[in-house]
Amino acid sequence: MASGSSAGDAGATDGFTLMSITLENIDKSFGSFRALRDISLEIPDGELVGLLGPSGSGKTTLLRIIAGLESANAGRILFHGQDVTRLHVRERKVGFVFQHYALFRHMTVADNVAFGLDVLPRRQRPSAAEIRKRVGELLEMVQLSHLAGRYPSQLSGGQKQRIALARALAMQPQILLLDEPFGALDAKVRKDLRRWLRNLHDELNFTSVFVTHDQEEALELSDRVVVMSAGQIEQVDRPQALYARPVSQFVFDFLGHVNVLAGEIADQRIAQRDAWIRLPEAVPSGAAQLYLRPHEVRLQLHPVDHAYLPLQVESISLVGAEVRLELRPCGWDAPQLWEVGITHAEYNGWQPQRGDRCFAVPDVGHLFRPDCASPGTFYWG
Ligand code: ADP
Ligand code: MG
């Protein structure tokens, strides 16, 4: 339990204090199931970190351990260099917002925001006037002052989540934890709230950990993204670096569509049935998979010197900034259809139809081999 040197002492009582988070070799099992394996992570103060991974990868469990709602079987948690591993959730001064943050239905918006302060022991509780003032400021911050007297049932989903956030912030947390806070909202509202949360984070400068299974949300919102898979960290990186240099096939697959040529390498070429690509440098022979993102491939009507990848147009999507083609390999196989984007100008010049033949020209490719932990990236031209 809390001792005299609680984490709260590290921060001022007034305003928001920056807190770094250190996770050291965190392990967590539920019965015989190991939900987290040896998680170590350093989150500098003021950073907004996204925990990204498929359902069941351990994101919520890790967040609950940081909050103190769950205890780890092994490992340490430090806030601002102080060991909080054994500190009770109440002593950790973290705020959290969940996907379905139940607001109290019988309380107004203002009373919901004030709740955590109202129930503090008398010694710690600010005066009624002080609480009113703080609630007013928070409602202004989440731009919902005009709804102070309403009840939760009179709010939209997005407004409820903003109130939930105001309620979390009322306690002046040093760390803010968010578990799929926008998961239940529709796409447009999600996007708006995402931008709004990022601005709020930058303005207030707390340290935030944000859970999502949505790649776009993680890449757009986070300073750094932690990709999790089966209770382990696959990769930690800034969004651009993560996207440019995924360290594993798992991360690659998880971050969006990928075009794959799976084949055998011999004589500096990777080949499968009719298809082949000549690699810019020598690589040991054997089985391999070349991954290419939609924008790392061009389409032409004739093959080039370094690749022979015949494709047939399967579908054409004109909606969006570019025209997206789905293409079926001809005389070779791929785990899924290839996808390549072309500009609307290219589309107008070429006027492709369903069933048309063309050739893929790789500009960049990422080669995975069974004996290598991380891919080799190649550039042509
Ligand atoms: P995520 O948030 O990434 O979807 P969770 O952290 O919720 O994943 O769960 C990770 C794994 O741990 C899942 O397989 C889940 O079933 C299991 N798990 C989580 N909480 C419990 C619990 N209280 N008891 C048993 N198993 C649990
Ligand atoms: Mg979860």
Coordinates of C-alpha atoms in Angstrom, one line a residue, residues 63-300:
L63 CA -3.0 -0.7 -19.5
R64 CA -4.7 -2.0 -16.4
I65 CA -1.3 -3.0 -15.0
I66 CA -0.1 0.6 -15.6
A67 CA -3.2 1.9 -13.9
G68 CA -2.9 -0.4 -10.9
L69 CA -6.2 -2.1 -11.6
E70 CA -4.4 -5.3 -12.2
S71 CA -1.1 -6.6 -10.7
A72 CA 1.7 -8.1 -12.7
N73 CA 3.1 -11.5 -11.7
A74 CA 6.6 -10.2 -12.3
G75 CA 8.4 -7.0 -13.2
R76 CA 8.4 -3.4 -12.1
I77 CA 6.5 -0.2 -13.0
L78 CA 8.1 3.2 -12.4
F79 CA 6.5 6.6 -12.7
H80 CA 9.0 9.3 -13.0
G81 CA 11.7 7.0 -11.7
Q82 CA 9.7 5.9 -8.6
D83 CA 8.7 2.4 -8.1
V84 CA 4.8 2.3 -8.1
T85 CA 4.5 -1.5 -8.6
R86 CA 2.8 -2.0 -5.2
L87 CA 1.0 1.3 -5.1
H88 CA -2.8 1.1 -5.1
V89 CA -4.7 2.5 -8.1
R90 CA -5.9 5.5 -6.0
E91 CA -2.3 6.5 -5.2
R92 CA -1.1 6.4 -8.8
K93 CA -2.8 9.5 -9.9
V94 CA -3.7 8.1 -13.3
G95 CA -6.8 9.1 -15.2
F96 CA -8.6 6.6 -17.5
V97 CA -11.2 6.6 -20.2
F98 CA -12.6 3.4 -21.5
Q99 CA -14.6 2.5 -24.6
H100 CA -17.8 2.5 -22.6
Y101 CA -17.2 4.9 -19.8
A102 CA -20.4 4.7 -17.8
L103 CA -21.4 8.2 -16.8
F104 CA -23.8 8.4 -13.9
R105 CA -27.2 8.6 -15.5
H106 CA -28.9 10.4 -12.6
M107 CA -26.2 13.1 -12.5
T108 CA -25.9 16.2 -14.7
V109 CA -22.8 16.6 -16.9
A110 CA -21.3 19.0 -14.3
D111 CA -21.9 16.6 -11.4
N112 CA -20.4 13.8 -13.4
V113 CA -17.2 15.8 -14.0
A114 CA -17.1 16.9 -10.3
F115 CA -17.8 13.4 -9.0
G116 CA -14.2 12.3 -8.2
L117 CA -13.5 15.5 -6.4
D118 CA -16.8 15.5 -4.5
V119 CA -16.0 12.1 -3.0
L120 CA -12.5 12.9 -1.9
P121 CA -11.9 12.7 1.9
R122 CA -12.6 16.1 3.5
R123 CA -8.9 16.8 4.1
Q124 CA -8.1 16.5 0.4
R125 CA -11.3 17.8 -1.1
P126 CA -11.2 21.3 -2.6
S127 CA -13.9 23.7 -1.5
A128 CA -17.3 23.7 -3.2
A129 CA -16.4 26.9 -5.0
E130 CA -13.0 25.5 -6.1
I131 CA -14.7 22.4 -7.5
R132 CA -17.2 24.5 -9.4
K133 CA -14.5 26.6 -10.9
R134 CA -12.5 23.5 -11.9
V135 CA -15.5 21.8 -13.5
G136 CA -16.2 25.0 -15.4
E137 CA -12.7 25.1 -16.8
L138 CA -12.8 21.4 -17.7
L139 CA -16.1 21.8 -19.6
E140 CA -14.7 24.7 -21.4
M141 CA -11.6 22.6 -22.3
V142 CA -13.7 19.8 -23.8
Q143 CA -15.9 22.5 -25.4
L144 CA -19.1 21.4 -23.7
S145 CA -19.8 24.2 -21.3
H146 CA -23.3 24.7 -22.8
L147 CA -24.2 21.1 -21.7
A148 CA -23.3 21.4 -18.0
G149 CA -26.9 21.0 -16.9
R150 CA -27.8 18.1 -19.2
Y151 CA -28.0 14.4 -18.3
P152 CA -26.0 11.7 -20.1
S153 CA -29.0 10.4 -21.9
Q154 CA -29.2 13.7 -23.7
L155 CA -25.7 13.5 -25.1
S156 CA -24.3 12.0 -28.3
G157 CA -21.7 9.3 -28.0
G158 CA -18.9 11.7 -28.9
Q159 CA -20.0 14.2 -26.2
K160 CA -20.2 11.4 -23.6
Q161 CA -16.6 10.4 -24.3
R162 CA -15.5 14.1 -24.0
I163 CA -17.3 14.3 -20.6
A164 CA -15.7 11.0 -19.6
L165 CA -12.4 12.6 -20.5
A166 CA -13.2 15.8 -18.5
R167 CA -14.1 13.6 -15.5
A168 CA -10.7 11.8 -15.8
L169 CA -8.9 15.1 -16.0
A170 CA -10.7 16.6 -13.0
M171 CA -8.5 14.5 -10.8
Q172 CA -5.5 16.2 -12.3
P173 CA -3.8 12.9 -13.3
Q174 CA -0.2 12.9 -14.2
I175 CA -0.8 10.0 -16.6
L176 CA -3.8 9.5 -18.9
L177 CA -4.8 6.0 -20.0
L178 CA -7.3 5.5 -22.7
D179 CA -8.7 2.1 -23.8
E180 CA -10.3 2.3 -27.2
P181 CA -12.1 5.5 -26.1
F182 CA -13.6 6.1 -29.5
G183 CA -14.1 2.4 -30.4
A184 CA -17.9 2.6 -30.2
L185 CA -18.3 5.8 -32.3
D186 CA -18.8 6.2 -36.0
A187 CA -15.9 6.9 -38.3
K188 CA -16.4 10.6 -38.8
V189 CA -16.8 11.4 -35.1
R190 CA -13.8 9.2 -34.3
K191 CA -11.7 11.2 -36.7
D192 CA -12.8 14.5 -35.2
L193 CA -12.2 13.3 -31.6
R194 CA -8.8 11.9 -32.6
R195 CA -7.6 15.3 -33.7
W196 CA -9.2 16.9 -30.7
L197 CA -7.5 14.5 -28.3
R198 CA -4.1 15.1 -30.0
N199 CA -4.6 18.9 -29.6
L200 CA -5.6 18.5 -25.9
H201 CA -2.6 16.3 -25.2
D202 CA -0.3 18.9 -26.8
E203 CA -1.9 21.7 -24.9
L204 CA -1.9 20.0 -21.5
N205 CA 1.2 18.0 -22.0
F206 CA 0.4 15.0 -19.9
T207 CA 1.8 11.5 -20.6
S208 CA -0.8 9.4 -22.4
V209 CA -1.1 5.7 -23.3
F210 CA -3.8 5.0 -25.8
V211 CA -5.0 1.5 -26.8
T212 CA -6.4 0.8 -30.2
H213 CA -6.7 -2.0 -32.7
D214 CA -7.1 0.6 -35.5
Q215 CA -3.8 1.1 -37.4
E216 CA -4.8 4.4 -38.9
E217 CA -5.8 5.8 -35.5
A218 CA -2.5 4.7 -33.9
L219 CA -0.4 6.1 -36.8
E220 CA -2.2 9.4 -36.9
L221 CA -2.4 10.0 -33.2
S222 CA 0.7 8.7 -31.6
D223 CA 4.2 10.0 -31.0
R224 CA 5.3 6.4 -30.9
V225 CA 3.4 3.2 -31.6
V226 CA 3.9 0.0 -29.6
V227 CA 2.8 -3.0 -31.8
M228 CA 1.7 -5.9 -29.7
S229 CA 1.1 -9.5 -30.7
A230 CA 0.3 -12.4 -28.4
G231 CA 1.4 -10.7 -25.2
Q232 CA 4.6 -9.4 -26.6
I233 CA 6.0 -6.2 -28.1
E234 CA 6.7 -6.7 -31.8
Q235 CA 8.0 -3.2 -32.5
V236 CA 8.2 0.3 -30.9
D237 CA 8.7 3.1 -33.3
R238 CA 7.6 6.5 -34.5
P239 CA 4.7 6.2 -37.0
Q240 CA 6.8 7.0 -40.1
A241 CA 9.6 4.6 -39.1
L242 CA 7.1 1.9 -38.2
Y243 CA 5.5 2.2 -41.6
A244 CA 8.7 2.5 -43.5
R245 CA 10.6 -0.3 -41.7
P246 CA 8.4 -2.9 -40.1
V247 CA 10.6 -5.5 -38.4
S248 CA 8.4 -8.5 -38.9
Q249 CA 5.8 -9.9 -41.2
F250 CA 3.3 -9.6 -38.4
V251 CA 3.8 -5.8 -38.2
F252 CA 3.9 -5.5 -42.0
D253 CA 0.5 -7.3 -42.4
F254 CA -1.0 -5.4 -39.6
L255 CA -0.3 -2.0 -41.0
G256 CA -2.3 -2.2 -44.2
H257 CA -2.5 -4.0 -47.5
V258 CA 0.6 -5.8 -48.7
N259 CA 1.4 -7.4 -52.1
V260 CA 3.3 -10.6 -51.7
L261 CA 5.5 -12.6 -54.1
A262 CA 6.4 -15.9 -52.3
G263 CA 9.0 -17.9 -54.1
E264 CA 12.5 -19.3 -54.3
I265 CA 15.6 -17.3 -54.6
A266 CA 18.3 -18.4 -57.0
D267 CA 20.8 -16.4 -59.1
Q268 CA 19.8 -13.1 -57.4
R269 CA 16.2 -13.6 -58.5
I270 CA 13.1 -14.5 -56.6
A271 CA 10.7 -16.6 -58.8
Q272 CA 7.5 -18.4 -58.6
R273 CA 6.0 -20.2 -61.6
D274 CA 5.9 -17.5 -64.4
A275 CA 6.7 -14.5 -62.2
W276 CA 10.1 -13.3 -61.1
I277 CA 11.9 -10.2 -59.8
R278 CA 15.6 -9.6 -60.0
L279 CA 17.1 -8.4 -56.7
P280 CA 19.5 -5.4 -56.8
E281 CA 22.0 -7.4 -54.8
A282 CA 23.0 -11.0 -54.2
V283 CA 21.0 -12.9 -51.6
P284 CA 21.5 -16.5 -50.4
S285 CA 19.3 -18.9 -52.2
G286 CA 16.2 -20.5 -50.6
A287 CA 12.6 -19.8 -49.9
A288 CA 11.6 -16.2 -49.4
Q289 CA 8.7 -13.7 -49.5
L290 CA 9.0 -10.3 -51.0
Y291 CA 6.5 -7.8 -49.6
L292 CA 5.5 -4.7 -51.5
R293 CA 3.1 -2.0 -50.4
P294 CA 0.6 -0.6 -52.9
H295 CA 2.6 2.6 -53.3
E296 CA 5.9 0.8 -53.8
V297 CA 4.6 -0.7 -57.1
R298 CA 3.8 0.9 -60.5
L299 CA 1.8 -0.6 -63.3
Q300 CA 2.9 -0.7 -66.9

